[in-house]
PDB file of N, CA, C and O in Angstrom:
ATOM      1  N   UNK B   1      13.127  -1.152   2.753  1.00 81.00           N
ATOM      2  CA  UNK B   1      12.245  -1.213   3.728  1.00 81.00           C
ATOM      3  C   UNK B   1      12.682  -2.103   4.897  1.00 81.00           C
ATOM      4  O   UNK B   1      13.414  -3.160   4.394  1.00 81.00           O
ATOM      5  N   UNK B   2      12.763  -1.736   6.003  1.00 86.00           N
ATOM      6  CA  UNK B   2      13.344  -2.679   7.125  1.00 86.00           C
ATOM      7  C   UNK B   2      12.344  -3.783   7.305  1.00 86.00           C
ATOM      8  O   UNK B   2      11.250  -3.699   7.120  1.00 86.00           O
ATOM      9  N   UNK B   3      12.931  -4.649   8.290  1.00 86.00           N
ATOM     10  CA  UNK B   3      11.922  -5.916   8.702  1.00 86.00           C
ATOM     11  C   UNK B   3      10.845  -5.370   9.502  1.00 86.00           C
ATOM     12  O   UNK B   3       9.885  -6.036   9.389  1.00 86.00           O
ATOM     13  N   UNK B   4      11.160  -4.525  10.300  1.00 86.00           N
ATOM     14  CA  UNK B   4      10.064  -3.978  11.236  1.00 86.00           C
ATOM     15  C   UNK B   4       8.955  -3.244  10.345  1.00 86.00           C
ATOM     16  O   UNK B   4       7.804  -3.456  10.715  1.00 86.00           O
ATOM     17  N   UNK B   5       9.197  -2.483   9.455  1.00 86.00           N
ATOM     18  CA  UNK B   5       8.312  -1.926   8.608  1.00 86.00           C
ATOM     19  C   UNK B   5       7.666  -2.799   7.813  1.00 86.00           C
ATOM     20  O   UNK B   5       6.447  -2.799   7.750  1.00 86.00           O
ATOM     21  N   UNK B   6       8.170  -3.929   7.265  1.00 84.00           N
ATOM     22  CA  UNK B   6       7.534  -4.886   6.406  1.00 84.00           C
ATOM     23  C   UNK B   6       6.585  -5.729   7.252  1.00 84.00           C
ATOM     24  O   UNK B   6       5.317  -5.904   6.912  1.00 84.00           O
ATOM     25  N   UNK B   7       7.023  -5.954   8.624  1.00 82.00           N
ATOM     26  CA  UNK B   7       5.961  -6.641   9.608  1.00 82.00           C
ATOM     27  C   UNK B   7       4.790  -5.772   9.814  1.00 82.00           C
ATOM     28  O   UNK B   7       3.700  -6.194   9.916  1.00 82.00           O
ATOM     29  N   UNK B   8       4.945  -4.484  10.102  1.00 79.00           N
ATOM     30  CA  UNK B   8       3.907  -3.532  10.326  1.00 79.00           C
ATOM     31  C   UNK B   8       3.013  -3.541   9.132  1.00 79.00           C
ATOM     32  O   UNK B   8       1.641  -3.516   9.353  1.00 79.00           O
ATOM     33  N   UNK B   9       3.506  -3.570   8.076  1.00 81.00           N
ATOM     34  CA  UNK B   9       2.642  -3.323   6.762  1.00 81.00           C
ATOM     35  C   UNK B   9       1.836  -4.549   6.603  1.00 81.00           C
ATOM     36  O   UNK B   9       0.721  -4.492   6.331  1.00 81.00           O
ATOM     37  N   UNK B  10       2.499  -5.743   6.777  1.00 82.00           N
ATOM     38  CA  UNK B  10       1.894  -6.970   6.683  1.00 82.00           C
ATOM     39  C   UNK B  10       0.706  -7.187   7.651  1.00 82.00           C
ATOM     40  O   UNK B  10      -0.394  -7.694   7.539  1.00 82.00           O
ATOM     41  N   UNK B  11       0.944  -6.583   9.017  1.00 78.00           N
ATOM     42  CA  UNK B  11      -0.222  -6.671  10.015  1.00 78.00           C
ATOM     43  C   UNK B  11      -1.386  -5.729   9.564  1.00 78.00           C
ATOM     44  O   UNK B  11      -2.476  -5.893  10.198  1.00 78.00           O
ATOM     45  N   UNK B  12      -1.101  -4.771   8.884  1.00 73.00           N
ATOM     46  CA  UNK B  12      -2.094  -3.699   8.546  1.00 73.00           C
ATOM     47  C   UNK B  12      -3.104  -4.290   7.438  1.00 73.00           C
ATOM     48  O   UNK B  12      -4.352  -3.799   7.192  1.00 73.00           O
ATOM     49  N   UNK B  13      -2.935  -5.505   6.864  1.00 80.00           N
ATOM     50  CA  UNK B  13      -4.019  -5.828   5.958  1.00 80.00           C
ATOM     51  C   UNK B  13      -4.994  -6.459   6.734  1.00 80.00           C
ATOM     52  O   UNK B  13      -4.909  -7.282   7.630  1.00 80.00           O
ATOM     53  N   UNK B  14      -6.129  -6.307   6.297  1.00 72.00           N
ATOM     54  CA  UNK B  14      -7.548  -6.583   7.060  1.00 72.00           C
ATOM     55  C   UNK B  14      -7.936  -5.709   8.231  1.00 72.00           C
ATOM     56  O   UNK B  14      -8.928  -6.094   8.865  1.00 72.00           O
ATOM     57  N   UNK B  15      -7.061  -4.765   8.527  1.00 67.00           N
ATOM     58  CA  UNK B  15      -7.402  -3.770   9.701  1.00 67.00           C
ATOM     59  C   UNK B  15      -7.757  -2.435   9.219  1.00 67.00           C
ATOM     60  O   UNK B  15      -7.263  -2.038   8.292  1.00 67.00           O
ATOM     61  N   UNK B  16      -8.783  -1.848   9.632  1.00 65.00           N
ATOM     62  CA  UNK B  16      -9.227  -0.468   9.271  1.00 65.00           C
ATOM     63  C   UNK B  16      -9.090   0.420  10.150  1.00 65.00           C
ATOM     64  O   UNK B  16      -8.856   1.570   9.897  1.00 65.00           O
ATOM     65  N   UNK B  17      -9.116   0.275  11.568  1.00 66.00           N
ATOM     66  CA  UNK B  17      -8.878   1.353  12.503  1.00 66.00           C
ATOM     67  C   UNK B  17      -7.677   2.099  12.138  1.00 66.00           C
ATOM     68  O   UNK B  17      -6.566   1.519  11.687  1.00 66.00           O
ATOM     69  N   UNK B  18      -7.745   3.324  12.079  1.00 67.00           N
ATOM     70  CA  UNK B  18      -6.682   4.150  11.844  1.00 67.00           C
ATOM     71  C   UNK B  18      -5.304   3.716  12.515  1.00 67.00           C
ATOM     72  O   UNK B  18      -5.401   3.638  13.883  1.00 67.00           O
ATOM     73  N   UNK B  19      -4.429   3.554  11.846  1.00 80.00           N
ATOM     74  CA  UNK B  19      -2.947   3.095  12.450  1.00 80.00           C
ATOM     75  C   UNK B  19      -1.813   3.567  11.660  1.00 80.00           C
ATOM     76  O   UNK B  19      -2.039   4.077  10.411  1.00 80.00           O
ATOM     77  N   UNK B  20      -0.757   3.634  12.163  1.00 85.00           N
ATOM     78  CA  UNK B  20       0.461   4.132  11.486  1.00 85.00           C
ATOM     79  C   UNK B  20       1.274   3.023  10.797  1.00 85.00           C
ATOM     80  O   UNK B  20       1.278   1.979  11.561  1.00 85.00           O
ATOM     81  N   UNK B  21       1.666   3.211   9.641  1.00 86.00           N
ATOM     82  CA  UNK B  21       2.781   2.202   9.025  1.00 86.00           C
ATOM     83  C   UNK B  21       3.875   3.170   8.615  1.00 86.00           C
ATOM     84  O   UNK B  21       3.735   4.267   8.373  1.00 86.00           O
ATOM     85  N   UNK B  22       5.113   2.498   8.559  1.00 88.00           N
ATOM     86  CA  UNK B  22       6.300   3.044   8.186  1.00 88.00           C
ATOM     87  C   UNK B  22       6.573   2.490   6.772  1.00 88.00           C
ATOM     88  O   UNK B  22       6.636   1.349   6.741  1.00 88.00           O
ATOM     89  N   UNK B  23       6.948   3.364   5.801  1.00 90.00           N
ATOM     90  CA  UNK B  23       7.353   2.830   4.449  1.00 90.00           C
ATOM     91  C   UNK B  23       8.638   3.580   4.165  1.00 90.00           C
ATOM     92  O   UNK B  23       8.574   4.891   3.999  1.00 90.00           O
ATOM     93  N   UNK B  24       9.850   3.097   4.112  1.00 88.00           N
ATOM     94  CA  UNK B  24      10.910   3.809   3.952  1.00 88.00           C
ATOM     95  C   UNK B  24      11.216   4.789   4.763  1.00 88.00           C
ATOM     96  O   UNK B  24      11.965   5.966   4.504  1.00 88.00           O
ATOM     97  N   UNK B  25      10.907   4.613   6.042  1.00 89.00           N
ATOM     98  CA  UNK B  25      11.180   5.741   7.116  1.00 89.00           C
ATOM     99  C   UNK B  25      10.193   6.717   7.047  1.00 89.00           C
ATOM    100  O   UNK B  25      10.292   7.816   8.153  1.00 89.00           O
ATOM    101  N   UNK B  26       9.098   6.878   6.245  1.00 91.00           N
ATOM    102  CA  UNK B  26       8.166   7.796   6.126  1.00 91.00           C
ATOM    103  C   UNK B  26       6.768   7.287   6.827  1.00 91.00           C
ATOM    104  O   UNK B  26       6.418   6.208   6.582  1.00 91.00           O
ATOM    105  N   UNK B  27       6.256   8.077   7.767  1.00 92.00           N
ATOM    106  CA  UNK B  27       5.129   7.669   8.501  1.00 92.00           C
ATOM    107  C   UNK B  27       3.911   7.865   7.638  1.00 92.00           C
ATOM    108  O   UNK B  27       3.728   9.099   7.315  1.00 92.00           O
ATOM    109  N   UNK B  28       2.857   6.853   7.529  1.00 91.00           N
ATOM    110  CA  UNK B  28       1.818   7.080   7.070  1.00 91.00           C
ATOM    111  C   UNK B  28       0.589   6.704   7.988  1.00 91.00           C
ATOM    112  O   UNK B  28       0.871   5.817   8.770  1.00 91.00           O
ATOM    113  N   UNK B  29      -0.541   7.165   7.864  1.00 90.00           N
ATOM    114  CA  UNK B  29      -1.921   7.073   8.432  1.00 90.00           C
ATOM    115  C   UNK B  29      -2.679   6.296   7.501  1.00 90.00           C
ATOM    116  O   UNK B  29      -2.996   6.826   6.480  1.00 90.00           O
ATOM    117  N   UNK B  30      -3.144   4.906   7.987  1.00 87.00           N
ATOM    118  CA  UNK B  30      -3.972   4.099   7.127  1.00 87.00           C
ATOM    119  C   UNK B  30      -5.374   4.972   6.976  1.00 87.00           C
ATOM    120  O   UNK B  30      -5.877   5.296   8.065  1.00 87.00           O
ATOM    121  N   UNK B  31      -5.824   4.996   5.944  1.00 86.00           N
ATOM    122  CA  UNK B  31      -7.290   5.512   5.589  1.00 86.00           C
ATOM    123  C   UNK B  31      -8.199   4.325   5.075  1.00 86.00           C
ATOM    124  O   UNK B  31      -9.355   4.515   5.409  1.00 86.00           O
ATOM    125  N   UNK B  32      -7.628   3.341   4.811  1.00 84.00           N
ATOM    126  CA  UNK B  32      -8.510   2.131   4.455  1.00 84.00           C
ATOM    127  C   UNK B  32      -7.385   0.883   4.419  1.00 84.00           C
ATOM    128  O   UNK B  32      -6.388   0.907   4.009  1.00 84.00           O
ATOM    129  N   UNK B  33      -8.022  -0.210   4.876  1.00 79.00           N
ATOM    130  CA  UNK B  33      -7.371  -1.473   4.820  1.00 79.00           C
ATOM    131  C   UNK B  33      -8.380  -2.632   4.730  1.00 79.00           C
ATOM    132  O   UNK B  33      -9.530  -2.600   4.989  1.00 79.00           O
ATOM    133  N   UNK B  34      -7.927  -3.499   3.777  1.00 83.00           N
ATOM    134  CA  UNK B  34      -8.769  -4.667   3.445  1.00 83.00           C
ATOM    135  C   UNK B  34      -7.900  -5.916   3.388  1.00 83.00           C
ATOM    136  O   UNK B  34      -6.682  -5.787   3.808  1.00 83.00           O
ATOM    137  N   UNK B  35      -8.476  -6.892   3.015  1.00 85.00           N
ATOM    138  CA  UNK B  35      -7.629  -8.199   2.923  1.00 85.00           C
ATOM    139  C   UNK B  35      -6.300  -8.188   2.132  1.00 85.00           C
ATOM    140  O   UNK B  35      -5.271  -8.860   2.464  1.00 85.00           O
ATOM    141  N   UNK B  36      -6.209  -7.333   0.997  1.00 89.00           N
ATOM    142  CA  UNK B  36      -5.227  -7.352   0.127  1.00 89.00           C
ATOM    143  C   UNK B  36      -4.768  -5.977  -0.152  1.00 89.00           C
ATOM    144  O   UNK B  36      -3.816  -5.763  -0.992  1.00 89.00           O
ATOM    145  N   UNK B  37      -5.288  -4.964   0.486  1.00 90.00           N
ATOM    146  CA  UNK B  37      -4.840  -3.658   0.049  1.00 90.00           C
ATOM    147  C   UNK B  37      -4.838  -2.630   1.122  1.00 90.00           C
ATOM    148  O   UNK B  37      -5.730  -2.821   2.041  1.00 90.00           O
ATOM    149  N   UNK B  38      -4.169  -1.781   1.274  1.00 89.00           N
ATOM    150  CA  UNK B  38      -3.961  -0.479   2.331  1.00 89.00           C
ATOM    151  C   UNK B  38      -3.790   0.656   1.513  1.00 89.00           C
ATOM    152  O   UNK B  38      -2.860   0.910   0.623  1.00 89.00           O
ATOM    153  N   UNK B  39      -4.715   1.773   1.801  1.00 90.00           N
ATOM    154  CA  UNK B  39      -4.329   2.922   1.350  1.00 90.00           C
ATOM    155  C   UNK B  39      -4.011   3.758   2.668  1.00 90.00           C
ATOM    156  O   UNK B  39      -4.505   3.715   3.726  1.00 90.00           O
ATOM    157  N   UNK B  40      -3.054   4.609   2.529  1.00 91.00           N
ATOM    158  CA  UNK B  40      -2.491   5.531   3.671  1.00 91.00           C
ATOM    159  C   UNK B  40      -2.053   6.859   3.250  1.00 91.00           C
ATOM    160  O   UNK B  40      -1.604   7.231   1.960  1.00 91.00           O
ATOM    161  N   UNK B  41      -2.056   7.733   4.077  1.00 92.00           N
ATOM    162  CA  UNK B  41      -1.612   9.152   3.787  1.00 92.00           C
ATOM    163  C   UNK B  41      -0.699   9.730   4.673  1.00 92.00           C
ATOM    164  O   UNK B  41      -0.608   9.302   6.001  1.00 92.00           O
ATOM    165  N   UNK B  42       0.160  10.774   4.211  1.00 93.00           N
ATOM    166  CA  UNK B  42       1.071  11.413   5.133  1.00 93.00           C
ATOM    167  C   UNK B  42       0.550  12.872   5.419  1.00 93.00           C
ATOM    168  O   UNK B  42      -0.354  13.276   4.436  1.00 93.00           O
ATOM    169  N   UNK B  43       1.006  13.531   6.299  1.00 89.00           N
ATOM    170  CA  UNK B  43       0.487  14.774   6.664  1.00 89.00           C
ATOM    171  C   UNK B  43       0.804  15.780   5.625  1.00 89.00           C
ATOM    172  O   UNK B  43       0.153  16.765   5.444  1.00 89.00           O
ATOM    173  N   UNK B  44       1.998  15.557   4.882  1.00 88.00           N
ATOM    174  CA  UNK B  44       2.490  16.511   3.955  1.00 88.00           C
ATOM    175  C   UNK B  44       1.970  16.279   2.561  1.00 88.00           C
ATOM    176  O   UNK B  44       2.330  16.853   1.539  1.00 88.00           O
ATOM    177  N   UNK B  45       0.888  15.416   2.448  1.00 86.00           N
ATOM    178  CA  UNK B  45       0.159  15.259   1.110  1.00 86.00           C
ATOM    179  C   UNK B  45       0.700  13.983   0.475  1.00 86.00           C
ATOM    180  O   UNK B  45       0.099  13.663  -0.700  1.00 86.00           O
ATOM    181  N   UNK B  46       1.734  13.267   0.820  1.00 92.00           N
ATOM    182  CA  UNK B  46       2.058  12.168   0.275  1.00 92.00           C
ATOM    183  C   UNK B  46       1.035  10.953   0.536  1.00 92.00           C
ATOM    184  O   UNK B  46       0.479  11.013   1.562  1.00 92.00           O
ATOM    185  N   UNK B  47       0.968  10.011  -0.296  1.00 93.00           N
ATOM    186  CA  UNK B  47       0.164   8.805  -0.221  1.00 93.00           C
ATOM    187  C   UNK B  47       0.755   7.626  -0.709  1.00 93.00           C
ATOM    188  O   UNK B  47       1.953   7.589  -1.237  1.00 93.00           O
ATOM    189  N   UNK B  48       0.221   6.515  -0.044  1.00 92.00           N
ATOM    190  CA  UNK B  48       0.741   5.236  -0.411  1.00 92.00           C
ATOM    191  C   UNK B  48      -0.227   4.177  -0.613  1.00 92.00           C
ATOM    192  O   UNK B  48      -1.362   4.228   0.123  1.00 92.00           O
ATOM    193  N   UNK B  49       0.008   3.254  -1.511  1.00 93.00           N
ATOM    194  CA  UNK B  49      -1.111   2.140  -1.870  1.00 93.00           C
ATOM    195  C   UNK B  49      -0.087   0.890  -1.610  1.00 93.00           C
ATOM    196  O   UNK B  49       1.079   0.731  -2.295  1.00 93.00           O
ATOM    197  N   UNK B  50      -0.672  -0.011  -0.911  1.00 92.00           N
ATOM    198  CA  UNK B  50       0.079  -1.190  -0.870  1.00 92.00           C
ATOM    199  C   UNK B  50      -0.798  -2.303  -1.203  1.00 92.00           C
ATOM    200  O   UNK B  50      -2.160  -2.373  -0.600  1.00 92.00           O
ATOM    201  N   UNK B  51      -0.524  -3.177  -2.136  1.00 93.00           N
ATOM    202  CA  UNK B  51      -1.265  -4.229  -2.525  1.00 93.00           C
ATOM    203  C   UNK B  51      -0.593  -5.575  -2.530  1.00 93.00           C
ATOM    204  O   UNK B  51       0.702  -5.621  -2.921  1.00 93.00           O
ATOM    205  N   UNK B  52      -1.248  -6.569  -1.838  1.00 93.00           N
ATOM    206  CA  UNK B  52      -0.563  -7.899  -1.787  1.00 93.00           C
ATOM    207  C   UNK B  52      -1.177  -8.833  -2.739  1.00 93.00           C
ATOM    208  O   UNK B  52      -2.358  -8.960  -3.058  1.00 93.00           O
ATOM    209  N   UNK B  53      -0.169  -9.610  -3.373  1.00 93.00           N
ATOM    210  CA  UNK B  53      -0.652 -10.577  -4.332  1.00 93.00           C
ATOM    211  C   UNK B  53      -0.226 -12.024  -3.750  1.00 93.00           C
ATOM    212  O   UNK B  53       0.143 -12.088  -2.583  1.00 93.00           O
ATOM    213  N   UNK B  54      -0.116 -13.110  -4.414  1.00 90.00           N
ATOM    214  CA  UNK B  54       0.247 -14.403  -3.823  1.00 90.00           C
ATOM    215  C   UNK B  54       1.515 -14.636  -3.176  1.00 90.00           C
ATOM    216  O   UNK B  54       1.826 -14.978  -2.273  1.00 90.00           O
ATOM    217  N   UNK B  55       2.405 -13.843  -3.999  1.00 91.00           N
ATOM    218  CA  UNK B  55       3.807 -14.014  -3.541  1.00 91.00           C
ATOM    219  C   UNK B  55       4.511 -12.741  -3.453  1.00 91.00           C
ATOM    220  O   UNK B  55       5.777 -12.598  -3.254  1.00 91.00           O
ATOM    221  N   UNK B  56       3.895 -11.636  -3.787  1.00 91.00           N
ATOM    222  CA  UNK B  56       4.633 -10.224  -3.691  1.00 91.00           C
ATOM    223  C   UNK B  56       3.578  -9.124  -2.964  1.00 91.00           C
ATOM    224  O   UNK B  56       2.532  -9.444  -2.875  1.00 91.00           O
ATOM    225  N   UNK B  57       4.328  -8.167  -2.814  1.00 91.00           N
ATOM    226  CA  UNK B  57       3.727  -6.939  -2.187  1.00 91.00           C
ATOM    227  C   UNK B  57       4.134  -5.683  -2.936  1.00 91.00           C
ATOM    228  O   UNK B  57       5.285  -5.368  -3.059  1.00 91.00           O
ATOM    229  N   UNK B  58       3.127  -5.086  -3.506  1.00 94.00           N
ATOM    230  CA  UNK B  58       3.470  -3.879  -4.282  1.00 94.00           C
ATOM    231  C   UNK B  58       3.211  -2.713  -3.325  1.00 94.00           C
ATOM    232  O   UNK B  58       2.231  -2.560  -2.811  1.00 94.00           O
ATOM    233  N   UNK B  59       4.238  -1.766  -3.397  1.00 93.00           N
ATOM    234  CA  UNK B  59       4.096  -0.440  -2.621  1.00 93.00           C
ATOM    235  C   UNK B  59       4.497   0.662  -3.512  1.00 93.00           C
ATOM    236  O   UNK B  59       5.372   0.638  -4.119  1.00 93.00           O
ATOM    237  N   UNK B  60       3.204   1.384  -3.534  1.00 93.00           N
ATOM    238  CA  UNK B  60       3.363   2.584  -4.566  1.00 93.00           C
ATOM    239  C   UNK B  60       3.313   3.961  -3.652  1.00 93.00           C
ATOM    240  O   UNK B  60       2.282   4.170  -2.997  1.00 93.00           O
ATOM    241  N   UNK B  61       4.237   4.635  -3.714  1.00 93.00           N
ATOM    242  CA  UNK B  61       4.425   5.997  -2.950  1.00 93.00           C
ATOM    243  C   UNK B  61       4.122   7.116  -3.915  1.00 93.00           C
ATOM    244  O   UNK B  61       4.813   7.061  -5.005  1.00 93.00           O
ATOM    245  N   UNK B  62       3.253   8.107  -3.707  1.00 91.00           N
ATOM    246  CA  UNK B  62       3.247   9.192  -4.749  1.00 91.00           C
ATOM    247  C   UNK B  62       2.797  10.487  -3.903  1.00 91.00           C
ATOM    248  O   UNK B  62       2.233  10.264  -2.801  1.00 91.00           O
ATOM    249  N   UNK B  63       2.943  11.686  -4.550  1.00 89.00           N
ATOM    250  CA  UNK B  63       2.443  12.889  -4.066  1.00 89.00           C
ATOM    251  C   UNK B  63       1.229  12.947  -4.567  1.00 89.00           C
ATOM    252  O   UNK B  63       0.758  12.901  -5.839  1.00 89.00           O
ATOM    253  N   UNK B  64       0.210  13.160  -3.609  1.00 82.00           N
ATOM    254  CA  UNK B  64      -1.255  13.371  -4.038  1.00 82.00           C
ATOM    255  C   UNK B  64      -1.541  14.459  -4.830  1.00 82.00           C
ATOM    256  O   UNK B  64      -1.235  15.704  -4.469  1.00 82.00           O
ATOM    257  N   UNK B  65      -2.352  14.264  -5.947  1.00 79.00           N
ATOM    258  CA  UNK B  65      -2.712  15.229  -6.880  1.00 79.00           C
ATOM    259  C   UNK B  65      -4.109  15.409  -6.890  1.00 79.00           C
ATOM    260  O   UNK B  65      -4.718  15.931  -7.755  1.00 79.00           O
ATOM    261  N   UNK B  66      -4.741  14.641  -5.890  1.00 77.00           N
ATOM    262  CA  UNK B  66      -6.160  14.434  -6.041  1.00 77.00           C
ATOM    263  C   UNK B  66      -6.845  13.307  -6.792  1.00 77.00           C
ATOM    264  O   UNK B  66      -7.881  13.248  -6.810  1.00 77.00           O
ATOM    265  N   UNK B  67      -6.150  12.756  -7.372  1.00 79.00           N
ATOM    266  CA  UNK B  67      -6.521  11.459  -8.265  1.00 79.00           C
ATOM    267  C   UNK B  67      -6.048  10.187  -7.659  1.00 79.00           C
ATOM    268  O   UNK B  67      -5.348   9.318  -8.253  1.00 79.00           O
ATOM    269  N   UNK B  68      -6.438  10.001  -6.429  1.00 83.00           N
ATOM    270  CA  UNK B  68      -6.075   8.662  -5.757  1.00 83.00           C
ATOM    271  C   UNK B  68      -6.576   7.425  -6.595  1.00 83.00           C
ATOM    272  O   UNK B  68      -5.868   6.321  -6.696  1.00 83.00           O
ATOM    273  N   UNK B  69      -7.649   7.584  -7.158  1.00 87.00           N
ATOM    274  CA  UNK B  69      -8.280   6.475  -8.034  1.00 87.00           C
ATOM    275  C   UNK B  69      -7.450   6.092  -9.110  1.00 87.00           C
ATOM    276  O   UNK B  69      -7.136   4.859  -9.489  1.00 87.00           O
ATOM    277  N   UNK B  70      -6.627   7.010  -9.723  1.00 88.00           N
ATOM    278  CA  UNK B  70      -5.761   6.566 -11.045  1.00 88.00           C
ATOM    279  C   UNK B  70      -4.597   5.756 -10.296  1.00 88.00           C
ATOM    280  O   UNK B  70      -4.225   4.872 -10.986  1.00 88.00           O
ATOM    281  N   UNK B  71      -4.102   6.135  -9.116  1.00 89.00           N
ATOM    282  CA  UNK B  71      -3.082   5.291  -8.457  1.00 89.00           C
ATOM    283  C   UNK B  71      -3.515   3.924  -8.356  1.00 89.00           C
ATOM    284  O   UNK B  71      -2.848   3.007  -8.506  1.00 89.00           O
ATOM    285  N   UNK B  72      -4.727   3.825  -7.598  1.00 90.00           N
ATOM    286  CA  UNK B  72      -5.399   2.604  -7.401  1.00 90.00           C
ATOM    287  C   UNK B  72      -5.384   1.796  -8.444  1.00 90.00           C
ATOM    288  O   UNK B  72      -5.128   0.480  -8.409  1.00 90.00           O
ATOM    289  N   UNK B  73      -6.181   2.414  -9.557  1.00 92.00           N
ATOM    290  CA  UNK B  73      -6.051   1.626 -10.771  1.00 92.00           C
ATOM    291  C   UNK B  73      -4.865   1.060 -11.410  1.00 92.00           C
ATOM    292  O   UNK B  73      -4.798  -0.124 -11.859  1.00 92.00           O
ATOM    293  N   UNK B  74      -3.771   1.867 -11.387  1.00 93.00           N
ATOM    294  CA  UNK B  74      -2.477   1.348 -11.683  1.00 93.00           C
ATOM    295  C   UNK B  74      -1.954   0.324 -10.762  1.00 93.00           C
ATOM    296  O   UNK B  74      -1.487  -0.825 -11.482  1.00 93.00           O
ATOM    297  N   UNK B  75      -2.149   0.396  -9.690  1.00 94.00           N
ATOM    298  CA  UNK B  75      -1.556  -0.680  -8.751  1.00 94.00           C
ATOM    299  C   UNK B  75      -2.377  -1.910  -9.055  1.00 94.00           C
ATOM    300  O   UNK B  75      -1.828  -3.092  -8.839  1.00 94.00           O
ATOM    301  N   UNK B  76      -3.721  -1.788  -9.221  1.00 94.00           N
ATOM    302  CA  UNK B  76      -4.544  -2.994  -9.310  1.00 94.00           C
ATOM    303  C   UNK B  76      -4.178  -3.768 -10.586  1.00 94.00           C
ATOM    304  O   UNK B  76      -4.055  -4.863 -10.713  1.00 94.00           O
ATOM    305  N   UNK B  77      -4.008  -2.928 -11.691  1.00 96.00           N
ATOM    306  CA  UNK B  77      -3.501  -3.394 -13.093  1.00 96.00           C
ATOM    307  C   UNK B  77      -2.097  -4.298 -12.872  1.00 96.00           C
ATOM    308  O   UNK B  77      -2.008  -5.380 -13.321  1.00 96.00           O
ATOM    309  N   UNK B  78      -1.270  -3.645 -12.348  1.00 96.00           N
ATOM    310  CA  UNK B  78      -0.021  -4.468 -11.996  1.00 96.00           C
ATOM    311  C   UNK B  78      -0.125  -5.714 -11.107  1.00 96.00           C
ATOM    312  O   UNK B  78       0.406  -6.687 -11.327  1.00 96.00           O
ATOM    313  N   UNK B  79      -0.939  -5.769 -10.046  1.00 95.00           N
ATOM    314  CA  UNK B  79      -1.256  -6.628  -9.315  1.00 95.00           C
ATOM    315  C   UNK B  79      -1.920  -7.950 -10.003  1.00 95.00           C
ATOM    316  O   UNK B  79      -1.653  -9.112  -9.943  1.00 95.00           O
ATOM    317  N   UNK B  80      -2.999  -7.538 -10.847  1.00 95.00           N
ATOM    318  CA  UNK B  80      -3.671  -8.498 -11.751  1.00 95.00           C
ATOM    319  C   UNK B  80      -2.654  -9.157 -12.728  1.00 95.00           C
ATOM    320  O   UNK B  80      -2.796 -10.269 -12.991  1.00 95.00           O
ATOM    321  N   UNK B  81      -1.684  -8.302 -13.154  1.00 96.00           N
ATOM    322  CA  UNK B  81      -0.886  -8.949 -14.158  1.00 96.00           C
ATOM    323  C   UNK B  81       0.222  -9.852 -13.349  1.00 96.00           C
ATOM    324  O   UNK B  81       0.375 -10.952 -13.815  1.00 96.00           O
ATOM    325  N   UNK B  82       0.690  -9.427 -12.170  1.00 95.00           N
ATOM    326  CA  UNK B  82       1.388 -10.305 -11.445  1.00 95.00           C
ATOM    327  C   UNK B  82       0.720 -11.590 -10.935  1.00 95.00           C
ATOM    328  O   UNK B  82       1.434 -12.825 -10.958  1.00 95.00           O
ATOM    329  N   UNK B  83      -0.443 -11.487 -10.673  1.00 94.00           N
ATOM    330  CA  UNK B  83      -1.263 -12.675 -10.265  1.00 94.00           C
ATOM    331  C   UNK B  83      -1.375 -13.654 -11.315  1.00 94.00           C
ATOM    332  O   UNK B  83      -1.317 -14.907 -11.124  1.00 94.00           O
ATOM    333  N   UNK B  84      -1.626 -13.026 -12.613  1.00 95.00           N
ATOM    334  CA  UNK B  84      -1.731 -13.962 -13.823  1.00 95.00           C
ATOM    335  C   UNK B  84      -0.591 -14.682 -14.281  1.00 95.00           C
ATOM    336  O   UNK B  84      -0.503 -15.701 -14.992  1.00 95.00           O
ATOM    337  N   UNK B  85       0.614 -14.078 -13.660  1.00 94.00           N
ATOM    338  CA  UNK B  85       1.835 -14.805 -14.158  1.00 94.00           C
ATOM    339  C   UNK B  85       2.478 -15.682 -12.788  1.00 94.00           C
ATOM    340  O   UNK B  85       3.656 -16.193 -12.845  1.00 94.00           O
ATOM    341  N   UNK B  86       1.532 -15.891 -11.698  1.00 93.00           N
ATOM    342  CA  UNK B  86       1.757 -16.762 -10.842  1.00 93.00           C
ATOM    343  C   UNK B  86       2.369 -16.119  -9.560  1.00 93.00           C
ATOM    344  O   UNK B  86       3.015 -16.772  -8.822  1.00 93.00           O
ATOM    345  N   UNK B  87       2.500 -14.787  -9.440  1.00 93.00           N
ATOM    346  CA  UNK B  87       3.136 -14.041  -8.247  1.00 93.00           C
ATOM    347  C   UNK B  87       1.938 -13.610  -7.381  1.00 93.00           C
ATOM    348  O   UNK B  87       2.069 -13.067  -6.523  1.00 93.00           O
TER     349      UNK B  87
END
């Protein structure tokens, strides 16, 4: 991830109006943004979940199979673990 991509992702937390973010050079449109999580989709069906913890940011890219909630649950569990470990 480039420095510019990282900055744009970090600015996306807490904003909901649809905006573009780049992750690994791939363009995503945000579908949801809150204080610690961003959901985004690509036109070709790819999706991305970005979750912020105290000291880290988890970025999960995947091909949409219609089960976005499973991806969210997995990222949330990983974030909870990292938070419990002080990250």
